[in-house]
Coordinates of C-alpha atoms and ligand atoms in Angstrom, one line a residue:
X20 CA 102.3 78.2 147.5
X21 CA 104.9 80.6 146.2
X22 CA 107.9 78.7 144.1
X23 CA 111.0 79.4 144.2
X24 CA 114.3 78.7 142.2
X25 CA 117.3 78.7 142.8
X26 CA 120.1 80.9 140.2
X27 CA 123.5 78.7 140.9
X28 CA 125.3 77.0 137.9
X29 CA 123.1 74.9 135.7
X30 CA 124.3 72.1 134.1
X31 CA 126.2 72.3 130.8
X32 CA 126.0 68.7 129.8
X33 CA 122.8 67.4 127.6
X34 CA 122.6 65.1 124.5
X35 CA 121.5 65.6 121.5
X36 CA 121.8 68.4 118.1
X37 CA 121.8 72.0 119.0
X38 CA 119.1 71.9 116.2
X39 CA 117.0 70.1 118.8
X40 CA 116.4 73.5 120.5
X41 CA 115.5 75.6 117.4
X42 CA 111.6 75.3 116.6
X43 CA 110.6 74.2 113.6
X44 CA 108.6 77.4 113.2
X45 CA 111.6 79.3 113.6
X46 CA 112.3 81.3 109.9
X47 CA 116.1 80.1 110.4
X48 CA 115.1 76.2 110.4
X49 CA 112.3 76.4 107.8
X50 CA 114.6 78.1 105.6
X51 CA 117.2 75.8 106.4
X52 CA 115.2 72.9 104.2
X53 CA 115.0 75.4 101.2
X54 CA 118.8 76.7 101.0
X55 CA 121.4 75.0 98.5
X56 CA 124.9 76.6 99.2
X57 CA 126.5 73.4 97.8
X58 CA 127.4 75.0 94.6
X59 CA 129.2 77.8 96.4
X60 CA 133.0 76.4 97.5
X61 CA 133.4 76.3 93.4
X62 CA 132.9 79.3 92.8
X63 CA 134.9 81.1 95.1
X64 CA 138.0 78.6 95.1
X65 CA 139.6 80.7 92.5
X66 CA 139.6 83.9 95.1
X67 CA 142.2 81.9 97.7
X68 CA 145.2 80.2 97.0
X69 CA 145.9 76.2 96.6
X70 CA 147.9 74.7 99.4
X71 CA 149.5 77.7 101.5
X72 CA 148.6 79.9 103.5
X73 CA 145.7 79.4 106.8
X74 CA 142.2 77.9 106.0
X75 CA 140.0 80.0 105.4
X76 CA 136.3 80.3 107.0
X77 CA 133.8 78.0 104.9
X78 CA 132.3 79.7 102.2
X79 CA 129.1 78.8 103.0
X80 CA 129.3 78.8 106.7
X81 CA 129.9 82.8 106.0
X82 CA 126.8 82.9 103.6
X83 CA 124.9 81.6 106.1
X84 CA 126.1 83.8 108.8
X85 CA 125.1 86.9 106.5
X86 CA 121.6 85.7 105.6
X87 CA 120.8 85.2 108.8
X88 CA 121.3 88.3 109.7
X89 CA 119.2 89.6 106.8
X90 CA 116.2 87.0 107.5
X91 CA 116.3 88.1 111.8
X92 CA 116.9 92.0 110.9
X93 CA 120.4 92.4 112.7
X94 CA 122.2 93.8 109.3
X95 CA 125.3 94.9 110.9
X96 CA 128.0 92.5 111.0
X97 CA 129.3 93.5 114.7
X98 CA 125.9 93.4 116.0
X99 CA 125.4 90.0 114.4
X100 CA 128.4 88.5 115.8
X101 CA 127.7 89.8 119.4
X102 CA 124.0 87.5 118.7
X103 CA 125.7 84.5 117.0
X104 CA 127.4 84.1 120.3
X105 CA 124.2 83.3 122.0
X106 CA 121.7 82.9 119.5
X107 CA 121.5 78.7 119.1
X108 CA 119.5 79.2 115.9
X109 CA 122.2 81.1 114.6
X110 CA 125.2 79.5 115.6
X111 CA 123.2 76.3 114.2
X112 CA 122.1 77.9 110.5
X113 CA 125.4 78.4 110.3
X114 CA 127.1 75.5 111.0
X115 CA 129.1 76.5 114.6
X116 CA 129.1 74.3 117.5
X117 CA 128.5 75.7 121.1
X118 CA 132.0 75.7 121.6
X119 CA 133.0 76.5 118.4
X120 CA 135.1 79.7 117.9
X121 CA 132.5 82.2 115.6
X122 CA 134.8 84.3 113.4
X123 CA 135.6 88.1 113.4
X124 CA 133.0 90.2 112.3
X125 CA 135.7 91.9 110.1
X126 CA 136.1 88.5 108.4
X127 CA 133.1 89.1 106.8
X128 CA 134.1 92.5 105.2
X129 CA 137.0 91.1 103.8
X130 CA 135.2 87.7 102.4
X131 CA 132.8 90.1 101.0
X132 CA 135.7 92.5 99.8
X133 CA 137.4 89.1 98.4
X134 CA 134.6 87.7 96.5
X135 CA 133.3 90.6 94.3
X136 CA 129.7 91.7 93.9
X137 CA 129.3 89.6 91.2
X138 CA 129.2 86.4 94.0
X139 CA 126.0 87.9 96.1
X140 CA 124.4 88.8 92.7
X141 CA 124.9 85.1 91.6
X142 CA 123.1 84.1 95.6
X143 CA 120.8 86.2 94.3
X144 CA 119.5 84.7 91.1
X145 CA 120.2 81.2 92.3
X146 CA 117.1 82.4 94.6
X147 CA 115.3 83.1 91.6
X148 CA 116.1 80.3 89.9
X149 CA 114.8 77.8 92.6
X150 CA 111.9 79.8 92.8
X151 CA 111.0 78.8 89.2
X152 CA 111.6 75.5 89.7
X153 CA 109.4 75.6 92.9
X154 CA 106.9 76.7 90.0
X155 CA 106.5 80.0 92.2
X156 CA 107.3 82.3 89.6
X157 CA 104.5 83.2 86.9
X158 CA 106.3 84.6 84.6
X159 CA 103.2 86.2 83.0
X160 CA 102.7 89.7 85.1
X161 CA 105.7 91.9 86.3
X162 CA 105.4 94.7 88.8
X163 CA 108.3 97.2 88.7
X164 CA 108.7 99.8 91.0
X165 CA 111.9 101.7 92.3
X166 CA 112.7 103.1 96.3
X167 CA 115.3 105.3 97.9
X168 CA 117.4 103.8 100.5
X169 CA 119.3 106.7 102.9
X170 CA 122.6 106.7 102.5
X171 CA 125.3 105.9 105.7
X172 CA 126.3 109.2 105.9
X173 CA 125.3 112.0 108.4
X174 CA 124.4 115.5 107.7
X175 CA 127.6 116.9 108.7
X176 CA 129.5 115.4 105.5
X177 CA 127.4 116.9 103.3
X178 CA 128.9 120.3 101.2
X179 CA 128.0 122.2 98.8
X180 CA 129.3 121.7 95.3
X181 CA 130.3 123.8 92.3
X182 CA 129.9 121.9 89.4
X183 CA 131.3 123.5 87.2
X184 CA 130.7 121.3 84.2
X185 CA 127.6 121.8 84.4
X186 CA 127.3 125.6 83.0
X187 CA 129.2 124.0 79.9
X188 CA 126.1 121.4 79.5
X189 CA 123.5 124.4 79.8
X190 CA 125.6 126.3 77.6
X191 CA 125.6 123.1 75.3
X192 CA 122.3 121.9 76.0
X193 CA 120.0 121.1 72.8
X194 CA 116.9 120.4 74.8
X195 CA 114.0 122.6 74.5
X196 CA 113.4 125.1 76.6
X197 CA 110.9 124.0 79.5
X198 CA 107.7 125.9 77.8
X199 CA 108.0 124.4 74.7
X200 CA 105.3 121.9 74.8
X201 CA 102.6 125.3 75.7
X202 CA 103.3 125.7 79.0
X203 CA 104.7 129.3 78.1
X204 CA 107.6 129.1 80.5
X205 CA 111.2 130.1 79.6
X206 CA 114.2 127.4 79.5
X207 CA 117.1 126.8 81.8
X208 CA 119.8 130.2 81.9
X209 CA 123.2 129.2 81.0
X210 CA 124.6 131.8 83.3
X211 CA 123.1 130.4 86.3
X212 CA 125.9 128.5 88.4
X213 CA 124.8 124.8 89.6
X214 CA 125.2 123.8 93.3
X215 CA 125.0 120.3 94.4
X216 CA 125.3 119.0 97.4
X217 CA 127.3 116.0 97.9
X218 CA 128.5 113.7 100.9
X219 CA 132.0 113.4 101.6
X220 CA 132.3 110.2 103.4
X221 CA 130.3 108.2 100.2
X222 CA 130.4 109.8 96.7
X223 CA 127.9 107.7 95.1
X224 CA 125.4 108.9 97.5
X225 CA 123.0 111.5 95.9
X226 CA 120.5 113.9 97.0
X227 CA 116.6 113.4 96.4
X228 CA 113.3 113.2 98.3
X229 CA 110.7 110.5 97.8
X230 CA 108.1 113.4 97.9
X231 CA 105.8 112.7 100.7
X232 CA 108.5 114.6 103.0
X233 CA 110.0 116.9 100.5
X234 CA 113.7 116.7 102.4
X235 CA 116.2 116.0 100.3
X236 CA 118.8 113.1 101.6
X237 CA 121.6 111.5 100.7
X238 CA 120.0 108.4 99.4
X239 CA 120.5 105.3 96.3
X240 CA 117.7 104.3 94.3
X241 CA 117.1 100.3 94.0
X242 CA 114.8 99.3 90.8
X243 CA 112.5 96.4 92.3
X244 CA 110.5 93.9 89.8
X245 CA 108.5 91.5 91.6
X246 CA 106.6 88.5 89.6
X247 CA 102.7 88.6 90.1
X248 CA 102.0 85.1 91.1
X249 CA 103.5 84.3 94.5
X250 CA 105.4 87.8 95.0
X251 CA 109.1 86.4 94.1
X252 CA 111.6 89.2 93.8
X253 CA 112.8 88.4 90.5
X254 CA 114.7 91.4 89.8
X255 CA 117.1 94.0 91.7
X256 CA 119.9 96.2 91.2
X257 CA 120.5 99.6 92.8
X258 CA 121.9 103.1 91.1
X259 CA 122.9 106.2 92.4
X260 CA 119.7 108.1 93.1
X261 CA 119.6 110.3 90.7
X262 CA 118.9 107.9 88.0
X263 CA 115.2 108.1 86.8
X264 CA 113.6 104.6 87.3
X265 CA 112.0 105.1 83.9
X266 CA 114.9 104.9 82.2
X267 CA 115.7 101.0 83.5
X268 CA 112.4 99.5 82.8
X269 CA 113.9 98.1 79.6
X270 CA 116.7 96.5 81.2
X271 CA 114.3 95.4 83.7
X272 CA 112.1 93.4 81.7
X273 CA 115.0 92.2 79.6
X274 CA 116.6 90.8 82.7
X275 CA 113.5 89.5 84.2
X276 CA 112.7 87.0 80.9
X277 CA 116.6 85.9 80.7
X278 CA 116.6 85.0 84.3
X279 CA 113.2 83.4 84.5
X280 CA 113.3 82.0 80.8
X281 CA 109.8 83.3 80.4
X282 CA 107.8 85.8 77.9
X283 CA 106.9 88.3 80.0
X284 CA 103.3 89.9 78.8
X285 CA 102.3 92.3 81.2
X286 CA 104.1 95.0 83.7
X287 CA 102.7 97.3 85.5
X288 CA 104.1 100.8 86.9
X289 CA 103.9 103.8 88.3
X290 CA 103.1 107.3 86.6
X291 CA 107.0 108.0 86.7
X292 CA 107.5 105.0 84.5
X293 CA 105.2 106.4 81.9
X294 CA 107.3 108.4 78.7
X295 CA 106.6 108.0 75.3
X296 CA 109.9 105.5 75.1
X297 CA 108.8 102.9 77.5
X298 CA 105.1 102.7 75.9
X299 CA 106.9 102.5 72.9
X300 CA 109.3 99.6 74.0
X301 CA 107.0 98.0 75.4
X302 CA 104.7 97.6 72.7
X303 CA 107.3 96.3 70.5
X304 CA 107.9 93.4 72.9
X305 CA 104.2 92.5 72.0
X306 CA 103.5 93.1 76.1
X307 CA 100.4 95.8 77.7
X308 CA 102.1 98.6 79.5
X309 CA 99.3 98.9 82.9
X310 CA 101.0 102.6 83.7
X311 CA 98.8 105.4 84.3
X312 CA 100.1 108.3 81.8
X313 CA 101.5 110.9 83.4
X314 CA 99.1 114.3 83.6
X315 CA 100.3 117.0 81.3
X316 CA 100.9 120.7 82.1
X317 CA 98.2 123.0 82.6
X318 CA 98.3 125.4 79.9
X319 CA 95.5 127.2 78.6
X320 CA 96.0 125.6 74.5
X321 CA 97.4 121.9 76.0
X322 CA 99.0 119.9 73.7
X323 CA 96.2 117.5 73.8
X324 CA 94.3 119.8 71.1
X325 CA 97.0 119.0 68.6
X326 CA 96.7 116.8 65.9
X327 CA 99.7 114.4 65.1
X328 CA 100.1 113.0 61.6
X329 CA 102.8 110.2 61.9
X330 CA 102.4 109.1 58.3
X331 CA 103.0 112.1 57.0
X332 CA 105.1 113.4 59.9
X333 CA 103.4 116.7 60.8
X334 CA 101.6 118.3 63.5
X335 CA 98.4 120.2 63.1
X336 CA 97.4 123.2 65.8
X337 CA 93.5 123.8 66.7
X338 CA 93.1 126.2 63.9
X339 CA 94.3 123.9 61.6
X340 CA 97.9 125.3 60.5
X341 CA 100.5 123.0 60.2
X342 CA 103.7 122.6 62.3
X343 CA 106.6 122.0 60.4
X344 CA 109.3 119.2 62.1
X345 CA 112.6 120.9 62.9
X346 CA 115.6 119.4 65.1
X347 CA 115.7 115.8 66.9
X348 CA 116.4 116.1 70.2
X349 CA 117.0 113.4 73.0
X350 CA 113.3 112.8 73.8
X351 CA 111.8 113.8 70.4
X352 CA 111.3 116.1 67.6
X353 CA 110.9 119.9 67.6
X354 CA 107.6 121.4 65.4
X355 CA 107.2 124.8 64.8
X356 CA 104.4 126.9 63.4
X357 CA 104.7 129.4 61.6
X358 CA 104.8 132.9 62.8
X359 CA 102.6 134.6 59.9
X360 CA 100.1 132.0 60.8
X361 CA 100.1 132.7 64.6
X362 CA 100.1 136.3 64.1
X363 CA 96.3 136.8 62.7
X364 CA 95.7 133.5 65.2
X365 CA 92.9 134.6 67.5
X366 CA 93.9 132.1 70.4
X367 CA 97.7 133.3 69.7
X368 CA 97.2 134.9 73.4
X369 CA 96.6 132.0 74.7
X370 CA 98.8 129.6 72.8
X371 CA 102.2 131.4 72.2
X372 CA 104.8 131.9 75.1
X373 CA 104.7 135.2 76.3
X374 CA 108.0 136.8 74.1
X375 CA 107.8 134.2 71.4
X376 CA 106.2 134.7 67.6
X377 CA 105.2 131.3 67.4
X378 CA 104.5 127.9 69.2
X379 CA 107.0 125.1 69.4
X380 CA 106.6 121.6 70.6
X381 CA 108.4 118.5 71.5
X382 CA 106.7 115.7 70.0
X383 CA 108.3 112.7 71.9
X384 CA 109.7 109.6 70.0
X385 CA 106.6 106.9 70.2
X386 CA 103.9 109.8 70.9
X387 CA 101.6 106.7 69.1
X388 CA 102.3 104.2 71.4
X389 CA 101.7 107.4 74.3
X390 CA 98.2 108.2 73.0
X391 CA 97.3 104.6 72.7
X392 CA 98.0 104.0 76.4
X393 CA 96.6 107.2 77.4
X394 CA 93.3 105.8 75.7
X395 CA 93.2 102.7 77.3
X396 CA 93.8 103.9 80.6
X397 CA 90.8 105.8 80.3
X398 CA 89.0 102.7 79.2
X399 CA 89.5 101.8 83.2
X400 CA 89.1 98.3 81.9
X401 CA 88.4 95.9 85.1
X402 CA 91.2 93.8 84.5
X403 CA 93.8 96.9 84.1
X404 CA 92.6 97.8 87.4
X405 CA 92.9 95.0 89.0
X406 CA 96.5 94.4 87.9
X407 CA 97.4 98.3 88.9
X408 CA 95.8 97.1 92.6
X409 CA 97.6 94.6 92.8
X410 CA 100.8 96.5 92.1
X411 CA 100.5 98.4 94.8
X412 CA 100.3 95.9 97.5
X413 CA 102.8 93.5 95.7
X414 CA 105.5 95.3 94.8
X415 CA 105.5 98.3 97.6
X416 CA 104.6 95.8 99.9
X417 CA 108.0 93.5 99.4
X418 CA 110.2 97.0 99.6
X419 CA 107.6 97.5 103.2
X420 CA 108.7 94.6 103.9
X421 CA 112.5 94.7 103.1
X422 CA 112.5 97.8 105.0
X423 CA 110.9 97.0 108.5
X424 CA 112.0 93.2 108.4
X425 CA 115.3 93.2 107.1
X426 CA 116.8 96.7 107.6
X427 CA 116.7 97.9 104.1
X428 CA 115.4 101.3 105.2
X429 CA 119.0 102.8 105.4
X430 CA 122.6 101.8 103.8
X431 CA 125.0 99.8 106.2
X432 CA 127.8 100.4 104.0
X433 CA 129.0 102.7 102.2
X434 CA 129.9 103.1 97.8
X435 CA 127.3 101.4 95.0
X436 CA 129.0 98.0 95.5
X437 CA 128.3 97.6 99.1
X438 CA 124.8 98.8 99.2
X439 CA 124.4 96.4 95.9
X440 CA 125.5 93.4 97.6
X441 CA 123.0 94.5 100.8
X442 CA 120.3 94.6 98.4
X443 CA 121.0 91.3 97.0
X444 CA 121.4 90.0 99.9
X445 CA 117.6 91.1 101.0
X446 CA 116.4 90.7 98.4
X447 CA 117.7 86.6 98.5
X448 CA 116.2 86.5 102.0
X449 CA 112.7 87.7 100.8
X450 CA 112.9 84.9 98.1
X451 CA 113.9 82.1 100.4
X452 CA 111.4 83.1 102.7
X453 CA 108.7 82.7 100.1
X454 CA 110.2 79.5 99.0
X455 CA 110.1 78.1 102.7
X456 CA 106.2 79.1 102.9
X457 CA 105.6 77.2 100.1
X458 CA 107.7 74.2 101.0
X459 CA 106.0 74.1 104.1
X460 CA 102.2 74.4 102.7
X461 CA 103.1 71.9 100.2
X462 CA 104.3 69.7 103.1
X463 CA 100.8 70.4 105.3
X464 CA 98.6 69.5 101.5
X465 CA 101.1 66.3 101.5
X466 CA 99.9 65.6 105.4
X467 CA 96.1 66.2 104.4
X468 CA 96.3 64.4 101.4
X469 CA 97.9 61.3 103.4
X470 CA 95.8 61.7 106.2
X471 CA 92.6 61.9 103.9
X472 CA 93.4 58.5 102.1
X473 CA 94.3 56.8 105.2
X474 CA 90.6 58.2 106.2
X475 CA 89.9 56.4 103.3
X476 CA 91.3 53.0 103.5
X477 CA 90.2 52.8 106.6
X478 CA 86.9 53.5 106.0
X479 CA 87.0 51.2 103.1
X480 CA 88.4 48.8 105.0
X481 CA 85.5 49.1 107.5
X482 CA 83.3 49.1 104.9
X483 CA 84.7 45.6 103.8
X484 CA 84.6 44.2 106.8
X485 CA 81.4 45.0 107.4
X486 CA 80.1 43.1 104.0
X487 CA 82.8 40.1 104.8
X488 CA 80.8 39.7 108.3
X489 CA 77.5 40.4 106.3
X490 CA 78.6 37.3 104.3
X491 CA 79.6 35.2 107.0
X492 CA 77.0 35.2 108.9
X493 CA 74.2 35.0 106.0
X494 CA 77.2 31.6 105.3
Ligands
SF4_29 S1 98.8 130.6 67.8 FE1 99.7 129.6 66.0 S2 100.0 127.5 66.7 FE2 98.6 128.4 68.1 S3 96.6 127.9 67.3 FE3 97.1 129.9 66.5 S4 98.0 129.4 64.5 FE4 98.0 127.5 65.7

């Protein structure tokens, strides 16, 4: 028979928590058992004033209104509002009745505006810090990797740029010219005038391409580390995207043991990671650098078929002539051969740049430590492989995930500070999510565990009731 209802006005009147109607599977409840805001209202008391003025909205109430929109994916604040008002799990992560008043999406602006940065980076590595407790957090193996996150700009603010400055740094410059290390090709020409674009609407944005599209954008770069063990983000900050990621794995790894309060021993990264410096610094932390070395430029004499002599600091070419050190530069040390020795050099053709009367070459502070990673890596040692596998799936698989899950994949705000505090913010979602899935696994092993001794006492039980009637009767 065909049903029907009908659509007139349903009852508003039940009994019971709002919380009632939210599922436990729901990421908003189970998350709910694994967040501690209680520390919060401290913190932030200093930013309002004692006594006057009209309350203000709950500290954490607004925390919890911003993370939930992180953990569902509905990142911008009007947009979350508009769901809060009919979202139950919502209004009840964050504390709001069904009649309660939700505030002003602006209030969130200026509580974030009010608080500092400093506040969501502190959410942030309390995440962390309950994750080590949780004992999710290794501490042993760190994957570091870095993303570009559009900028919220459009096209149309972008203009072209006269950087002046800039002709004064060529003009300055002390590096080597681009074919010193035998690639043959002339340096940068100080005449040449410098064009940037820039956006208009957010300065901090820069142009760059992550290389599979080739377009440049207006983007930020945010510098990920991720611990091996249960895939905790355990470090994140962003930087304007012109920043090389190579220069922040240092700081990476230094922030990464202060905040866990563990020795890191390994980290792994990509080939853009891999200079002379970070092998260097890495070593000297006693830790194994799992980077595949960067390839070097084809040139007909490489620089491969030179001879380094740290101890007595000098650089021997394929026919044996030395190269004598010359100026420090930022990466390294200039060496220079000699041009009477080039000059009767049969592969001088081949090795010298195509005006020049002899060959110079950069040899980059910690070339050792370089050469000593170069050789393991073509070791291919099962375990190094392994750990650079699992780098790729860990560690571009949370910024997958922090783009398609919780909106990461462009800026909702715009200036460093803003897109900082949205990183933190995902970055604190991903963490409690993990913390959640492990609460709740440990909670299903409690269950099985329980269950299985009940199994057992009741089979003991059986058992001994079995043996007590075996007794009685042979009584
Ligand atoms: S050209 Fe000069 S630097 Fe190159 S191999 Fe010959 S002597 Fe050595």
């Amino acid at each position: 028979m065909l049903g029907s209802k009908p659509r007139g006005q349903m009852e508003m009147v039940f009994a019971g928590c709002i919380g009632d109607f939210v599922p436990q599977t729901h990421i908003l409840k189970r998350v709910d058992k694994v967040l501690d805001l209680s520390w919060l209202a401290g913190e932030v008391a200093g930013c309002y004033s004692q006594g006057t003025g009209r309350p203000g909205i709950d500290p954490e109430a607004a925390v919890r209104l911003m993370l939930a929109g992180f953990l569902c994916n509905i990142v911008h604040d009007r947009r979350l509002m508009r769901e809060a008002q009919v979202n139950l799990a919502i209004r009840w992560f964050a504390g709001f009745g069904l009649n309660e008043a939700l505030p002003d999406h602006s209030s969130l602006t200026r509580i974030r505006q009010r608080w500092g940065s400093a506040l969501f980076k502190r959410i942030f590595e309390r995440s962390v810090e309950a994750c080590v407790v949780a004992n999710l957090v290794g501490g042993d193996m760190l994957h570091v990797d870095a993303t570009l996150i559009r900028a919220d700009v459009s096209w149309s603010s972008l203009a072209v740029e006269h950087v002046e400055a800039v002709n004064k740094v060529n003009e300055d410059d002390t590096s080597p010219p681009r074919g010193s290390d035998g690639s043959g090709q002339s340096g940068t020409n100080p005449a040449k005038t410098k064009k940037v674009k820039r956006s208009r609407t957010d300065n901090d944005a820069r142009m760059a391409t992550n290389k599979y599209n080739q377009r440049l954008e207006p983007c930020f770069k945010q510098h990920t580390g991720v611990d091996a063990k249960f895939e905790v983000q355990v470090d994140v900050c962003v930087e304007r995207a012109d920043v090389h990621e190579g220069a922040m794995l240092v700081t990476q790894v230094e922030r990464v043991e202060q905040l866990t309060g563990k020795k890191l021993s390994v980290v792994t990264a990509d080939k853009g990671y891999a200079s002379a410096a970070n092998f260097a610094a890495i070593e000297a932390r006693g830790m194994t650098g799992i980077i595949p070395p960067a390839r070097t430029r084809p040139a007909k004499v490489p620089l491969s078929r030179f001879r380094f002599d740290q101890l007595n600091d000098l650089l021997r070419c394929p026919r044996g002539h030395h190269l004598r050190p010359g100026s420090q530069t930022i990466r390294g040390r200039f060496y220079r051969s000699k041009a009477k020795d080039c000059k009767r050099c049969s592969l001088a053709r081949d090795c010298l740049p195509k005006t020049g009367k002899s060959r110079a070459i950069i040899i980059q502070d910690g070339h050792g430590a370089l050469l000593r990673a170069r050789r393991r890596y073509l070791k291919k040692l099962p375990a190094d492989r392994a750990a650079y596998h699992s780098h790729r799936f860990r560690v571009e698989g949370i910024h997958g995930e922090a783009k398609t899950c919780h909106g990461l994949n462009r800026a909702i705000r715009r200036g460093l500070d803003n897109i900082a505090i949205q990183t933190w913010l995902t970055a604190a979602a991903i963490n409690l999510k993990r913390l959640a899935k492990a609460a709740f696994w440990l909670h299903l092993a409690l269950w099985h565990q329980f269950t299985r001794q009940n199994r057992i006492a009741i089979n003991l039980l059986g058992h001994f009731d079995q043996c007590g009637s075996g007794r009685l009767k042979k009584a």
